[in-house]
PDB file of C-alpha atoms in Angstrom:
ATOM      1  CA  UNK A   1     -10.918 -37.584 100.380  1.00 50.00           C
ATOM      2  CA  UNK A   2     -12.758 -40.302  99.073  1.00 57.00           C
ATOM      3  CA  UNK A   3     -10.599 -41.503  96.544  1.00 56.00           C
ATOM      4  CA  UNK A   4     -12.690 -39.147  93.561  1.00 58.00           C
ATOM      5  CA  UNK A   5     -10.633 -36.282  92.884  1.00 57.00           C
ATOM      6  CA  UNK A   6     -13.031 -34.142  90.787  1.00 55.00           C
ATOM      7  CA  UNK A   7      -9.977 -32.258  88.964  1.00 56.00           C
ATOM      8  CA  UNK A   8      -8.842 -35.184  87.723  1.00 58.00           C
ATOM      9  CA  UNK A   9     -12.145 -36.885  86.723  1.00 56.00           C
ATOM     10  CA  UNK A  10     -13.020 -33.118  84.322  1.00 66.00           C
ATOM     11  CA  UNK A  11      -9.002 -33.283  82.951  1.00 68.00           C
ATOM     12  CA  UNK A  12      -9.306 -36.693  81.799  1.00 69.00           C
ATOM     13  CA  UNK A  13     -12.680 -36.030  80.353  1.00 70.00           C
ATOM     14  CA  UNK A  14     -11.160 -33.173  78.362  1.00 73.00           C
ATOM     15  CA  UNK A  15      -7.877 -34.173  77.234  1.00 72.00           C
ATOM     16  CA  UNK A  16     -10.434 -37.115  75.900  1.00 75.00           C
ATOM     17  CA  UNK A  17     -12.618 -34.703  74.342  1.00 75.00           C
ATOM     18  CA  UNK A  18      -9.948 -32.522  73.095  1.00 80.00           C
ATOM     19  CA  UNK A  19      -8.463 -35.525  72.107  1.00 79.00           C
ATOM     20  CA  UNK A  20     -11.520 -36.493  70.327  1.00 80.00           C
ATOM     21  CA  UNK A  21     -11.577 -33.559  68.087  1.00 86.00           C
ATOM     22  CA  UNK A  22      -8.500 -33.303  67.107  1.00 87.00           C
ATOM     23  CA  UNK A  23      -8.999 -36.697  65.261  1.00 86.00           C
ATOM     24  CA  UNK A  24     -11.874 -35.792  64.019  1.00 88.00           C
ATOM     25  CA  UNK A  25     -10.280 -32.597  62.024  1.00 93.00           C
ATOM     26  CA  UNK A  26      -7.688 -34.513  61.146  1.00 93.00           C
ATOM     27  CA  UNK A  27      -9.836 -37.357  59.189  1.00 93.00           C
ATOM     28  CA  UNK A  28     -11.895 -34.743  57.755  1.00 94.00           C
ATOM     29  CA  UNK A  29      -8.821 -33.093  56.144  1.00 94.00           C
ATOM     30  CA  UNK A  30      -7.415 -36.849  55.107  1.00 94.00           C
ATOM     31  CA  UNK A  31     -10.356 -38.052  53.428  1.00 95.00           C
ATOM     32  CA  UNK A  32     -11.054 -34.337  51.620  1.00 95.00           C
ATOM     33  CA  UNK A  33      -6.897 -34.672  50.273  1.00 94.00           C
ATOM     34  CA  UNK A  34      -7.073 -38.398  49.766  1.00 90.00           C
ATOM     35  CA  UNK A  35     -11.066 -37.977  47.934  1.00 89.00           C
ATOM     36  CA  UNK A  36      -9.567 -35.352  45.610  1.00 90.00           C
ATOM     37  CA  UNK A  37      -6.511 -37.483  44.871  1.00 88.00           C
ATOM     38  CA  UNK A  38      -8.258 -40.812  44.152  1.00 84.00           C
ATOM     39  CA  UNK A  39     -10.521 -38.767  41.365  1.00 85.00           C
ATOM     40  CA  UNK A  40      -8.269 -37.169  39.482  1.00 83.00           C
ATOM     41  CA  UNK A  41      -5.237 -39.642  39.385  1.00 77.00           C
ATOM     42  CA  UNK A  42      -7.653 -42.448  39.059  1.00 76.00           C
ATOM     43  CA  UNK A  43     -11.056 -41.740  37.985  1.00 75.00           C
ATOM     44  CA  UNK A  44     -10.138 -39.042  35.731  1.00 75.00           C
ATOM     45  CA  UNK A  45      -7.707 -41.231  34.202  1.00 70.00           C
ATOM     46  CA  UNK A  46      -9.460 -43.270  31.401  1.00 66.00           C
ATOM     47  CA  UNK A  47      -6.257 -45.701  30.599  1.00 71.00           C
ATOM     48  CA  UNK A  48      -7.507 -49.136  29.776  1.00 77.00           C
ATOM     49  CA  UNK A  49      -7.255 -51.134  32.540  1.00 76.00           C
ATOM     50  CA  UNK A  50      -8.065 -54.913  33.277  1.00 80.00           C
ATOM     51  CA  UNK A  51      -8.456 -56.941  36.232  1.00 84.00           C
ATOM     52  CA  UNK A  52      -9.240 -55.630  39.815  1.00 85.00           C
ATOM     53  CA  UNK A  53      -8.124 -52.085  39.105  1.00 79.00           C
ATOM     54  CA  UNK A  54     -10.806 -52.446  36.227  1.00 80.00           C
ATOM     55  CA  UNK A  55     -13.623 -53.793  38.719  1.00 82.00           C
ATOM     56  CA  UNK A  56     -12.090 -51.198  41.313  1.00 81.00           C
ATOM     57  CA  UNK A  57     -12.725 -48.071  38.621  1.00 81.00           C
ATOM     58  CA  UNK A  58     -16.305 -49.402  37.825  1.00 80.00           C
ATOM     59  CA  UNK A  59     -17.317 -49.670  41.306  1.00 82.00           C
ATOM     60  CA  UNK A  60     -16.041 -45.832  42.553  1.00 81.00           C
ATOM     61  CA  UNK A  61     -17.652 -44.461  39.270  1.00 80.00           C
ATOM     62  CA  UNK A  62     -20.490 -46.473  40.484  1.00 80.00           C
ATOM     63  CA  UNK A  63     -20.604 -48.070  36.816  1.00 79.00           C
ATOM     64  CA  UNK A  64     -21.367 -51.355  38.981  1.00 77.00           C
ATOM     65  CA  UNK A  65     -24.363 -51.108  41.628  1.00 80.00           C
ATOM     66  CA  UNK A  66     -23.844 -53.006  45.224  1.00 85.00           C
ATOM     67  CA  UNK A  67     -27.313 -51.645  46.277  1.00 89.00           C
ATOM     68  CA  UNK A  68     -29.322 -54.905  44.468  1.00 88.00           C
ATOM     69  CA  UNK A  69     -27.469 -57.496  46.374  1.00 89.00           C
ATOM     70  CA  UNK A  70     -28.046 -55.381  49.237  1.00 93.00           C
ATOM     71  CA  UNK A  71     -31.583 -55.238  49.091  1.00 93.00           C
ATOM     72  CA  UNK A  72     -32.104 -58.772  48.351  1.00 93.00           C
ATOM     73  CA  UNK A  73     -30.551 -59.961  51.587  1.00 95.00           C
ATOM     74  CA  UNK A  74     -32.020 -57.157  53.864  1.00 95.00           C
ATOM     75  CA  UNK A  75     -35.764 -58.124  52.602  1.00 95.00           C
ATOM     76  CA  UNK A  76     -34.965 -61.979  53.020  1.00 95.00           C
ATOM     77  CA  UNK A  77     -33.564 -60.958  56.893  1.00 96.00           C
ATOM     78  CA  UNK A  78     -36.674 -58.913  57.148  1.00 96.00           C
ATOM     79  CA  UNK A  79     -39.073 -61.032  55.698  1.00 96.00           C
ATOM     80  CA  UNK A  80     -37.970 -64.079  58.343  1.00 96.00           C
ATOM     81  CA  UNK A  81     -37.880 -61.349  60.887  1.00 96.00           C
ATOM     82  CA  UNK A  82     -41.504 -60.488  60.532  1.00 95.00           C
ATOM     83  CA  UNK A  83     -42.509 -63.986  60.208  1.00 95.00           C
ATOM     84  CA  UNK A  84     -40.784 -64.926  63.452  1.00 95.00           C
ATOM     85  CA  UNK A  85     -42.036 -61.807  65.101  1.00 93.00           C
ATOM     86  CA  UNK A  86     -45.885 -62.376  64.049  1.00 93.00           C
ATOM     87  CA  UNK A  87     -45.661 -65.769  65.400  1.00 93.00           C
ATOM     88  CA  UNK A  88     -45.528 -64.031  69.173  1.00 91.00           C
ATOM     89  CA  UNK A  89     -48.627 -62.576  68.799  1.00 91.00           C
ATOM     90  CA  UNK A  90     -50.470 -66.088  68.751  1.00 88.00           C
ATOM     91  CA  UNK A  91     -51.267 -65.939  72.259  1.00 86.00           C
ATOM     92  CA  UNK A  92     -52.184 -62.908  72.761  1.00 88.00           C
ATOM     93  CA  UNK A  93     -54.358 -62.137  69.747  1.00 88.00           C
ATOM     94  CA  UNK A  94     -54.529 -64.165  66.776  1.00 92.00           C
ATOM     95  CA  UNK A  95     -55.954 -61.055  64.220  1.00 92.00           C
ATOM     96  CA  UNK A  96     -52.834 -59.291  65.344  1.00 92.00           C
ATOM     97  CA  UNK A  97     -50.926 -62.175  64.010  1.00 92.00           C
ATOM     98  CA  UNK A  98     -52.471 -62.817  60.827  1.00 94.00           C
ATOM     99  CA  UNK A  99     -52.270 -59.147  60.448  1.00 94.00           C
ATOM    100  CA  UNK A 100     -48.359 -58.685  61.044  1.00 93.00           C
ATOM    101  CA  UNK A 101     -47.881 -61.787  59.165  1.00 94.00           C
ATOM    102  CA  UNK A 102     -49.929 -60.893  56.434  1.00 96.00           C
ATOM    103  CA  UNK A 103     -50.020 -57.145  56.119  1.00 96.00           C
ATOM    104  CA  UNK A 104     -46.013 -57.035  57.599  1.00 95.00           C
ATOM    105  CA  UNK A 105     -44.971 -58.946  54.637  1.00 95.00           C
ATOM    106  CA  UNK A 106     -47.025 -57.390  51.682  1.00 97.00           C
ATOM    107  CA  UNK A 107     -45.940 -54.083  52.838  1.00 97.00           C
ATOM    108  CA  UNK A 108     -42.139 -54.926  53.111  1.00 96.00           C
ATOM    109  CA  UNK A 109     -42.749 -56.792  49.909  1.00 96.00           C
ATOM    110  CA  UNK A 110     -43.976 -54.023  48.318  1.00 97.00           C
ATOM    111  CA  UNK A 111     -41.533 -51.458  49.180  1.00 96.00           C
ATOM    112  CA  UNK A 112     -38.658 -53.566  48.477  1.00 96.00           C
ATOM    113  CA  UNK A 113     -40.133 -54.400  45.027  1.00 95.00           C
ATOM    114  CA  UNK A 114     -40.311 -50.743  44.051  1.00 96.00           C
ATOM    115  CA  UNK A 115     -36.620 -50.133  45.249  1.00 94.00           C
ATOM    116  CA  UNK A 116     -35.878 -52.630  43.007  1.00 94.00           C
ATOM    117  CA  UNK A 117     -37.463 -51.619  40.244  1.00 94.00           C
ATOM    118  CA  UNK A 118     -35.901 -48.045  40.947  1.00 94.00           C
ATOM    119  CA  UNK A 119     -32.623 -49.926  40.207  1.00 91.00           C
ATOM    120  CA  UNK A 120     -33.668 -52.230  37.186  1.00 91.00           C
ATOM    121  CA  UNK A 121     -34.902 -48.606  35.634  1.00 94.00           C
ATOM    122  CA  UNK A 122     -31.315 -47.056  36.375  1.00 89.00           C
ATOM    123  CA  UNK A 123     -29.332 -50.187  34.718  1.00 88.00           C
ATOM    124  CA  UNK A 124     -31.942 -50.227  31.413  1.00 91.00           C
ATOM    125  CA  UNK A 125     -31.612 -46.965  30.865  1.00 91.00           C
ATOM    126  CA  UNK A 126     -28.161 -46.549  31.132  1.00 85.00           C
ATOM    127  CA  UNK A 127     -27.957 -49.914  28.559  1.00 87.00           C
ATOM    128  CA  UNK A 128     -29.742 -48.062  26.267  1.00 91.00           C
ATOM    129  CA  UNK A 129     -27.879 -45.190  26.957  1.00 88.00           C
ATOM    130  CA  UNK A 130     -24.713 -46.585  26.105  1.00 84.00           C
ATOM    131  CA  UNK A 131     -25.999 -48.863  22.616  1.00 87.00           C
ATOM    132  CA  UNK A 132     -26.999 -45.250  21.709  1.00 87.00           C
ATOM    133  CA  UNK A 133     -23.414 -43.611  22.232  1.00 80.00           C
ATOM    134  CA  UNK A 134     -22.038 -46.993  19.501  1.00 72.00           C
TER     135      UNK A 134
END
């Protein structure tokens, strides 16, 4: 009557959810078929290779680590972030700034330093690991 025709409004709704789902299932099978493919016709296979299908191996058997450079420009984002964000507090109470400027820092500092040193562990010992294996 109004121009809202309510069977409508619940059929579109679950064709789209339907819809929806159906995609979903489908990607889930893809990416299981196309996952088991890509390992054993190209992982498994330990042909030399050169170039960016070498660089392409190292990174899916995760010989080369992405997670470093990663880190390094989240903390410098952060680190500005928390900078910018402290100075807000100057009004309003200056021992809440020097505490989130201070304290914000040294803490996201800290953390970030011990995820990296996570990784630096990782890459030594697998150094050593493989002058061992010569």
């Amino acid at each position: 009557m109004f121009g809202n025709d309510w069977n409508t409004v619940t059929t579109t709704t679950t064709n789209s959810v339907n819809g929806f789902l159906v995609w979903t299932i489908i990607s889930i099978v893809v990416a299981i078929a196309g996952g088991i493919t890509v390992y054993f016709v190209f992982l498994k296979n330990n042909n030399k290779l050169s170039g960016f299908l070498a660089k392409l191996h190292d990174f899916l058997n995760f010989k080369m680590l992405v997670i470093e450079d990663i880190l390094k420009i989240s903390y410098l984002i952060l680190a500005i972030f928390i900078t910018l964000y402290s100075f807000g507090f100057i009004g309003s109470n200056i021992g809440v700034f020097f505490s989130t400027l201070i304290a914000g820092n040294l803490i996201l500092r800290i953390t970030y330093e011990l995820s990296i040193l996570i990784i630096k562990i990782c890459k030594n010992t697998t150094e050593i690991n493989s002058k061992l294996k010569k």
